[in-house]
C-alpha cells in the first residue's frame, strides 16, 4: 500500500506539474499576445523610442526589420544578435501578421515563449518571456514530494500496524477448536470452510485411528511374526511375535534398526533386496532351534516390504516324524515277514526235519502274532492321530478299567509271578473309556515285561485337587537307564531291543500312552532307576473343563 501511495504521490505530482505548466504557458502566451496587441498599429521607431530606456526584466522586447535584422533589443546589444529571419515566430508573422513559438534552452532548464507581430512599417515587434522549464519545476517539487512520501510512510506504518492489529484481534481470538464466533460477515465463509474441514479432519483422524488400532490389534495378536520395512531395510513396524522370535525389546528398535542386524543371513538379505525391488519371495530359516517359513511381499505405497515369519517347527517335526515313522514301520513289518517267508520256504523245500517242523510253525505263529501286535499298535496310533482330543469323552469309572486290565493280564503276570496291587482312592476321571483301557494295558504290560520274577506292580489312583487325578504305576523291575529316559516315549524306541522283542514288545506302547495322555489334556512323568524299578505318574482331569 505504501508503494502504491508513493507511486501515486509521484504520479500526481508529475501530472500537477504538467497541468500547471501548461496553464502557465498559456497564461504567458496570452500575456505576450495582449501586450503585443497594444502596438499593433505602431511602427518600429515609436516602439524603439518608447522602450529605449526602459529595461524590463520581465519581458524581452526586440524590434526586427523586414529583412530579419535586429534593430532594437531591450536586453542585449542588437548588433551582437544574429539575423532573425528564420525564427519561427518571425516567419509566421511575415505570412499571417503575427506568429508565436516556444523554445527550450540548450540545458532544457528554461523555456521561452515568443510572440511576434508585424508593424506598420513592415518591421516586427517580438516579445519574449523566459520561465523555468517543466523539468526544473518538477525538480523543485522533489523535496516536497520526498517530505510527503516520508510522512505517508511514517503515518502509513503506524496506521497500518494499528489497523492490522484491530482487524486481526478478533480473528486471532477465534477458537477453531470450538464452534467459532464470526468476527466479521466477510469472514463467515472462511470460518464455515475451516469448521467443516476441521470436522472432516477429525472424522478422518478418528477413522484412521480406528483402522490403525484394528491393524495393530491384529498384528499384536498374531502368532506369526510380522516386520514392515522401509526402502532402506529399516524396521518401521514389528509385532510382539517377531520381537520374541528375535529376542529384542521394543526400545532397541528406536533408532531404526536394520533387519540385517537381527538376522545375519545372506539369503535373507538377497530376498529383502529382491522384495524391495518389487518381487514376491519365500524362504525357510532356522533360528534358535525353530523353523520358520519366511514370506516376503513388496508394499508399493511404502516402497518397502512386509516380512511374515510363520513358525513351522511343529509342522516340520511332524513331517520328519511321519517320514521316520514310515521308514520304521516298513522296517518293523519287514523283519517278521521275512522270517515267516524264510521258515515257510524251508518247510516247503523239505529243508526241515520232521521233528523240527512243529518248532518252525511255532516260530511262524510267533512272528505272525508280532505282526498282529505291530499292526494293531500302528492302527491304534493312527486312530489316536485322527480322533480329536475332545471327541467321545465322558465320566469314566477308572478303577473298573484298572481291575479289568489286571484281569486281562493275569496270565502274563502269573508267568512272571508278578503281583499287581491296586489302591484306588478316586473312582472316576473325565475321558475316553477304550483309550484309557489301552493306556493302563500298555503300562501294566510294561510293568510285567520289564519286571523281575516275583516282582510287584503298584497302581495308585488319587485325587490331588478339584480338577486332577493322579495315577501312579510303579514296578520293581529292571528300570530305565538315565540316558534312555528322555527317548522312551518316541515311536519304536526300545532300550533293550531283544528283550522287548522277546516279550512281544513293539516299541510303540509308551508313545501310545503319551498320545492318550495328551489327548486327555493330561501330563506324564517318569521316575526310574536302573535295577530298582520304574514309576510312571500321570495327571488326568476329572472334570469337563
Ligand atoms: P515296548 O513295546 O518295547 O515295550 P514301549 O514303548 O512300551 O515299547 O517301551 C519302550 C521301551 O521303554 C521299552 O522297550 C523298554 O526298554 C522301556 N520300558 C518301558 N516300560 C518299562 C518299565 N516299566 N521298566 C523298564 N523299562 C521299560
XYZ file of C-alpha atoms in Angstrom, residues 16-543:
528
model
C 0.078 18.507 -11.476
C 3.410 19.890 -12.679
C 2.372 19.183 -16.195
C -1.094 20.751 -15.843
C 0.220 23.821 -14.059
C 2.992 24.171 -16.548
C 0.523 24.021 -19.439
C -1.636 26.579 -17.718
C 1.362 28.776 -17.044
C 2.463 28.590 -20.703
C -1.000 29.513 -21.844
C -1.090 32.472 -19.453
C 2.320 33.659 -20.614
C 1.261 33.464 -24.242
C -1.951 35.339 -23.540
C 0.007 37.976 -21.656
C 2.543 38.355 -24.512
C -0.244 38.466 -27.047
C -2.178 41.104 -25.103
C 0.977 43.144 -24.689
C 1.826 42.865 -28.411
C -1.674 43.886 -29.480
C -1.163 47.274 -27.908
C 1.498 48.005 -30.523
C -0.336 46.514 -33.449
C -0.736 49.858 -35.220
C 2.613 51.330 -34.230
C 5.790 51.459 -36.222
C 9.253 50.376 -35.239
C 10.563 53.828 -34.436
C 7.841 54.665 -31.966
C 8.401 51.415 -30.193
C 12.127 51.872 -30.034
C 11.593 55.356 -28.694
C 9.174 54.079 -26.083
C 11.310 51.249 -24.806
C 14.745 52.577 -25.500
C 15.464 53.453 -21.957
C 13.152 51.074 -20.177
C 14.738 47.851 -19.205
C 12.033 45.384 -18.494
C 13.482 42.326 -16.906
C 10.196 40.600 -17.243
C 9.540 40.778 -20.993
C 12.224 40.965 -23.609
C 11.328 43.367 -26.413
C 13.000 43.016 -29.744
C 12.390 45.006 -32.943
C 13.415 43.331 -36.176
C 13.352 44.964 -39.584
C 11.652 43.353 -42.551
C 14.906 41.585 -43.512
C 15.306 39.956 -40.153
C 17.989 42.220 -38.810
C 17.649 43.094 -35.133
C 17.362 46.826 -34.764
C 16.357 47.021 -31.142
C 16.569 44.759 -28.113
C 15.900 45.891 -24.563
C 18.110 43.250 -23.032
C 21.058 42.972 -25.455
C 23.100 44.866 -27.930
C 21.259 44.475 -31.286
C 24.479 44.375 -33.261
C 25.598 41.298 -31.365
C 22.446 39.415 -32.290
C 22.181 37.307 -35.435
C 19.628 37.705 -38.199
C 16.179 36.596 -37.044
C 14.551 35.993 -40.429
C 14.500 32.207 -39.906
C 12.913 32.342 -36.452
C 9.642 30.531 -36.465
C 7.537 33.320 -34.980
C 9.004 35.865 -37.475
C 8.303 33.564 -40.381
C 4.709 33.148 -39.200
C 4.309 36.862 -38.633
C 5.524 37.564 -42.176
C 2.713 35.436 -43.521
C -0.103 36.000 -41.060
C 0.721 39.264 -39.375
C 1.502 37.505 -36.055
C 3.409 34.405 -35.034
C 4.283 32.540 -31.886
C 6.639 29.850 -30.772
C 8.130 28.213 -27.702
C 11.746 27.153 -27.394
C 13.786 25.351 -24.736
C 17.210 26.492 -23.740
C 20.085 24.188 -24.552
C 20.193 22.831 -20.984
C 16.394 22.392 -21.039
C 16.309 24.325 -17.815
C 14.396 27.254 -19.299
C 11.666 27.748 -21.777
C 10.976 30.932 -23.728
C 7.676 31.958 -25.281
C 7.849 34.242 -28.282
C 5.125 36.341 -29.771
C 5.758 38.480 -32.907
C 3.529 40.929 -34.815
C 4.049 42.797 -37.997
C 4.247 46.591 -37.550
C 3.003 49.297 -39.873
C 6.424 49.758 -41.451
C 6.709 46.001 -42.143
C 9.155 45.628 -39.287
C 8.427 43.134 -36.495
C 7.913 43.521 -32.811
C 8.842 40.350 -30.967
C 8.073 39.829 -27.317
C 9.697 37.035 -25.334
C 9.252 35.780 -21.833
C 11.512 33.183 -20.294
C 10.488 30.943 -17.456
C 11.672 27.725 -15.820
C 11.034 24.566 -17.846
C 8.766 21.772 -16.615
C 11.810 19.757 -15.557
C 13.015 22.446 -13.266
C 9.538 22.818 -11.875
C 9.411 19.094 -11.236
C 12.865 19.035 -9.676
C 11.741 21.874 -7.443
C 8.825 19.769 -6.243
C 11.033 16.759 -5.364
C 11.810 17.833 -1.745
C 8.125 18.370 -1.132
C 7.323 15.003 -2.688
C 10.009 13.276 -0.587
C 8.705 15.013 2.514
C 5.144 13.968 1.787
C 6.262 10.420 0.987
C 8.140 10.213 4.293
C 5.126 11.492 6.185
C 2.961 8.950 4.353
C 5.376 6.124 5.198
C 5.552 7.047 8.868
C 1.820 7.548 9.217
C 1.127 4.579 6.997
C 3.359 2.387 9.138
C 1.790 3.444 12.399
C -1.723 3.354 10.999
C -1.248 0.040 9.204
C 0.065 -1.505 12.432
C -2.883 -0.279 14.444
C -5.406 -1.144 11.799
C -3.976 -4.628 11.266
C -3.990 -5.220 14.994
C -7.574 -4.077 15.214
C -8.609 -6.283 12.308
C -6.581 -9.275 13.378
C -7.519 -9.235 17.046
C -10.982 -10.778 16.638
C -9.580 -13.196 14.028
C -6.799 -14.277 16.363
C -9.317 -14.763 19.140
C -11.361 -17.143 17.029
C -11.131 -20.577 18.655
C -11.368 -23.040 15.798
C -11.471 -25.949 18.211
C -14.897 -24.900 19.406
C -17.866 -23.735 17.355
C -16.234 -20.380 16.391
C -17.999 -16.977 16.573
C -17.806 -14.977 13.356
C -15.872 -11.700 13.861
C -16.943 -10.140 10.540
C -19.541 -11.074 7.988
C -16.798 -11.198 5.367
C -15.138 -13.844 7.463
C -18.182 -16.127 7.628
C -17.433 -18.284 4.526
C -13.849 -18.740 5.696
C -14.906 -19.793 9.212
C -17.534 -22.087 7.714
C -14.992 -23.757 5.430
C -12.459 -24.112 8.246
C -15.105 -25.531 10.614
C -16.254 -28.039 8.011
C -12.687 -29.007 7.216
C -11.897 -29.366 10.909
C -14.861 -31.695 11.327
C -13.813 -33.678 8.266
C -10.236 -33.926 9.540
C -11.463 -35.026 12.988
C -13.620 -37.706 11.392
C -10.780 -38.837 9.166
C -8.343 -38.931 12.105
C -10.835 -40.971 14.146
C -11.311 -43.281 11.183
C -7.554 -43.629 10.683
C -7.079 -44.170 14.416
C -9.689 -46.921 14.338
C -8.035 -48.576 11.401
C -4.603 -48.240 12.965
C -5.967 -49.754 16.206
C -7.564 -52.613 14.297
C -4.377 -53.302 12.384
C -2.169 -53.104 15.468
C -4.578 -55.338 17.438
C -4.471 -57.892 14.636
C -0.697 -57.619 14.383
C -0.136 -57.882 18.117
C -2.389 -60.897 18.498
C -0.949 -62.830 15.599
C 1.196 -65.838 16.315
C 3.130 -65.122 13.167
C 5.915 -62.561 13.286
C 5.403 -59.527 11.071
C 8.032 -56.954 10.200
C 7.413 -53.955 7.960
C 10.481 -52.428 6.351
C 11.120 -49.171 4.564
C 13.089 -48.830 1.353
C 16.416 -48.945 3.222
C 15.548 -52.168 5.034
C 14.925 -50.313 8.305
C 12.195 -51.653 10.566
C 9.109 -49.433 10.514
C 6.907 -51.758 12.478
C 7.344 -55.085 14.225
C 4.816 -57.117 16.168
C 5.146 -58.880 19.524
C 5.676 -62.296 17.991
C 8.516 -61.056 15.796
C 10.103 -59.329 18.814
C 10.039 -62.579 20.751
C 11.385 -64.561 17.786
C 14.438 -62.305 17.660
C 14.549 -61.757 21.428
C 14.656 -57.996 21.230
C 12.947 -55.314 23.256
C 10.996 -52.528 21.529
C 13.454 -49.936 22.901
C 16.237 -51.471 20.847
C 14.339 -50.525 17.708
C 14.060 -46.816 18.448
C 16.879 -45.808 16.148
C 15.510 -47.595 13.085
C 17.314 -50.909 13.384
C 18.056 -52.629 10.135
C 16.636 -56.126 9.622
C 20.083 -57.390 8.662
C 21.279 -56.595 12.198
C 18.716 -59.078 13.519
C 19.402 -61.927 11.155
C 22.802 -62.126 9.552
C 21.766 -64.330 6.696
C 22.889 -63.844 3.099
C 19.808 -65.483 1.601
C 17.534 -63.334 3.731
C 19.439 -60.236 2.656
C 19.144 -61.205 -1.037
C 15.427 -61.853 -0.660
C 14.855 -58.489 1.030
C 16.740 -56.764 -1.780
C 14.654 -58.527 -4.385
C 11.405 -57.751 -2.475
C 12.290 -54.078 -2.187
C 12.727 -54.196 -5.965
C 9.095 -55.353 -6.189
C 9.260 -59.184 -6.179
C 7.465 -61.712 -4.008
C 9.803 -64.218 -2.294
C 9.731 -67.117 0.135
C 12.400 -68.978 2.065
C 12.881 -71.183 5.112
C 15.174 -70.365 8.003
C 16.162 -71.947 11.264
C 16.545 -69.628 14.238
C 17.013 -70.600 17.898
C 16.122 -74.230 17.142
C 12.886 -73.286 15.484
C 11.943 -73.451 11.836
C 10.290 -70.544 10.061
C 8.780 -70.151 6.643
C 9.529 -66.547 5.684
C 7.270 -64.814 3.157
C 8.390 -61.510 1.627
C 5.854 -59.222 -0.030
C 6.567 -55.806 -1.527
C 4.459 -52.842 -0.338
C 4.217 -50.416 -3.196
C 2.824 -47.375 -1.411
C 5.603 -47.599 1.191
C 8.269 -48.531 -1.274
C 9.070 -51.126 1.336
C 8.304 -54.725 2.262
C 6.308 -56.894 4.653
C 8.026 -59.973 6.029
C 5.938 -62.713 7.576
C 7.569 -65.355 9.790
C 5.456 -68.491 10.047
C 6.570 -70.863 12.769
C 6.573 -74.236 11.028
C 8.632 -76.037 13.689
C 5.820 -78.382 14.691
C 4.865 -78.995 11.090
C 8.486 -79.733 10.183
C 8.873 -82.014 13.196
C 5.630 -83.811 12.416
C 6.729 -84.200 8.822
C 10.084 -85.577 9.949
C 8.401 -87.870 12.420
C 5.991 -89.128 9.776
C 8.897 -89.886 7.461
C 10.805 -91.660 10.226
C 7.689 -93.490 11.280
C 7.016 -94.748 7.745
C 10.590 -95.930 7.463
C 10.388 -97.640 10.880
C 7.026 -99.241 10.158
C 8.359 -100.688 6.907
C 11.388 -101.971 8.718
C 9.439 -103.422 11.644
C 6.966 -105.145 9.333
C 9.657 -106.464 7.064
C 11.530 -108.355 9.822
C 8.738 -110.750 10.928
C 7.500 -111.105 7.340
C 10.978 -112.085 6.165
C 11.169 -114.649 8.971
C 7.729 -116.030 8.102
C 8.648 -116.224 4.405
C 12.004 -117.898 5.255
C 10.539 -120.521 7.600
C 7.690 -121.355 5.181
C 10.102 -121.697 2.282
C 12.365 -124.016 4.251
C 9.398 -126.217 5.212
C 8.120 -126.234 1.601
C 11.544 -127.171 0.263
C 11.777 -130.061 2.730
C 14.793 -128.467 4.325
C 13.389 -129.016 7.829
C 13.444 -132.302 9.549
C 10.071 -133.777 10.522
C 10.723 -133.355 14.257
C 11.560 -129.621 13.829
C 8.515 -128.732 11.704
C 6.353 -128.028 14.780
C 9.087 -125.817 16.108
C 9.213 -123.872 12.827
C 5.440 -123.492 12.679
C 5.513 -122.140 16.231
C 8.077 -119.565 15.128
C 5.839 -118.621 12.194
C 2.946 -118.265 14.670
C 5.066 -116.050 16.991
C 6.153 -113.811 14.114
C 2.538 -113.594 12.911
C 1.438 -112.670 16.426
C 4.158 -109.998 16.483
C 2.864 -108.690 13.178
C -0.646 -108.546 14.579
C 0.559 -106.642 17.672
C 2.528 -104.314 15.494
C -0.327 -103.633 13.121
C -2.832 -103.168 15.901
C -0.445 -100.731 17.680
C 0.084 -98.833 14.428
C -3.656 -98.733 13.881
C -4.140 -97.536 17.447
C -1.630 -94.714 16.897
C -3.148 -93.593 13.625
C -6.591 -93.700 15.233
C -5.292 -91.518 18.068
C -3.753 -89.166 15.499
C -7.066 -88.815 13.733
C -9.546 -88.554 16.614
C -9.664 -85.140 18.175
C -8.880 -84.916 21.849
C -12.373 -83.692 22.672
C -14.245 -86.475 20.950
C -16.240 -89.055 22.903
C -15.228 -88.047 26.399
C -17.333 -88.991 29.357
C -17.181 -89.720 33.039
C -15.101 -92.894 33.177
C -15.007 -95.356 36.100
C -11.247 -95.574 36.199
C -10.948 -98.229 38.907
C -13.087 -100.556 36.880
C -10.699 -100.170 33.950
C -7.657 -100.887 36.106
C -9.265 -104.023 37.525
C -10.184 -105.152 34.000
C -6.592 -104.650 32.856
C -5.330 -106.653 35.842
C -7.748 -109.405 34.941
C -6.745 -109.408 31.275
C -3.046 -109.542 32.117
C -3.489 -112.109 34.871
C -1.895 -114.977 32.925
C 1.039 -112.846 31.793
C 1.607 -111.685 35.358
C 1.351 -115.191 36.632
C 4.061 -116.345 34.211
C 6.480 -113.913 35.861
C 4.863 -114.285 39.263
C 4.382 -110.544 39.393
C 1.752 -109.326 41.817
C -0.406 -106.349 40.897
C -1.763 -104.176 43.729
C -4.424 -101.590 43.115
C -5.062 -98.645 45.513
C -7.996 -96.705 44.195
C -8.982 -93.519 46.153
C -10.663 -91.786 43.271
C -13.085 -93.692 41.161
C -13.521 -91.619 38.046
C -11.862 -89.339 35.509
C -13.166 -87.453 32.526
C -12.037 -89.205 29.393
C -12.390 -91.934 26.859
C -13.014 -95.407 28.144
C -11.330 -97.504 25.455
C -8.179 -95.386 25.089
C -7.760 -95.240 28.882
C -8.002 -99.039 28.924
C -5.283 -99.098 26.242
C -3.152 -96.784 28.367
C -3.367 -98.900 31.505
C -2.926 -102.099 29.491
C 0.351 -100.850 27.966
C 1.695 -99.554 31.281
C 0.845 -102.663 33.293
C 2.053 -104.837 30.407
C 5.405 -102.986 30.501
C 5.474 -103.330 34.283
C 5.227 -107.109 33.856
C 7.530 -107.382 30.820
C 10.331 -105.403 32.354
C 9.965 -106.802 35.850
C 11.903 -109.427 37.720
C 10.429 -112.756 38.731
C 8.283 -112.298 41.854
C 8.218 -108.578 41.344
C 5.320 -106.249 42.112
C 3.352 -103.541 40.374
C 1.520 -100.918 42.465
C -1.220 -98.863 40.888
C -2.387 -95.858 42.916
C -5.165 -93.562 41.826
C -5.855 -90.473 43.918
C -7.392 -87.034 43.627
C -4.838 -84.275 44.071
C -7.200 -81.322 43.704
C -10.666 -80.414 42.476
C -9.752 -80.920 38.848
C -6.988 -83.511 38.746
C -6.492 -87.177 39.355
C -3.033 -88.638 39.811
C -2.259 -92.134 38.565
C 0.972 -93.709 39.785
C 2.148 -97.016 38.350
C 5.354 -98.267 39.918
C 7.129 -101.555 39.439
C 10.120 -103.264 40.942
C 11.563 -104.063 37.517
C 14.784 -103.553 35.641
C 14.363 -99.783 35.457
C 15.367 -97.479 32.618
C 18.911 -96.097 32.435
C 19.023 -92.299 32.671
C 20.350 -91.766 29.142
C 17.306 -93.517 27.625
C 14.672 -91.874 29.761
C 14.105 -88.891 27.522
C 13.546 -91.062 24.438
C 11.377 -93.953 25.541
C 8.182 -92.133 24.530
C 9.388 -91.966 20.922
C 7.865 -94.339 18.432
C 9.765 -97.624 18.063
C 12.302 -96.638 20.703
C 13.410 -99.543 22.850
C 16.102 -99.689 25.490
C 16.840 -103.360 25.014
C 15.587 -104.391 21.610
C 15.958 -108.118 22.064
C 14.220 -108.194 25.442
C 11.401 -106.087 24.064
C 11.010 -108.369 21.064
C 11.190 -111.491 23.127
C 8.389 -110.251 25.311
C 6.282 -109.237 22.313
C 7.037 -105.508 22.526
C 6.619 -103.280 19.506
C 8.318 -100.124 20.775
C 5.015 -98.269 20.342
C 3.441 -98.879 23.766
C 4.702 -95.754 25.557
C 4.172 -93.498 22.564
C 0.557 -94.676 22.510
C 0.342 -93.959 26.265
C 1.758 -90.460 25.817
C -0.586 -89.779 22.929
C -3.593 -90.839 25.028
C -2.489 -88.656 27.956
C -2.068 -85.685 25.605
C -5.490 -86.286 24.088
C -6.867 -86.105 27.636
C -5.020 -82.816 28.207
C -3.038 -84.610 30.884
C 0.595 -84.797 31.865
C 3.015 -87.716 32.157
C 6.160 -88.015 34.270
C 8.745 -90.752 34.570
C 10.947 -91.716 37.513
C 13.160 -94.676 37.007
C 16.377 -96.112 38.331
C 18.254 -98.940 36.734
C 17.733 -102.247 38.560
C 15.390 -100.614 41.085
C 12.223 -100.025 39.203
C 10.154 -97.587 37.252
C 7.425 -95.208 38.305
C 5.145 -93.545 35.801
C 2.919 -90.731 37.063
C 0.010 -89.475 35.023
C -2.203 -86.497 35.808
C -5.644 -86.524 34.211
C -8.514 -84.076 34.501
C -11.609 -85.334 36.260
C -13.892 -82.567 35.058
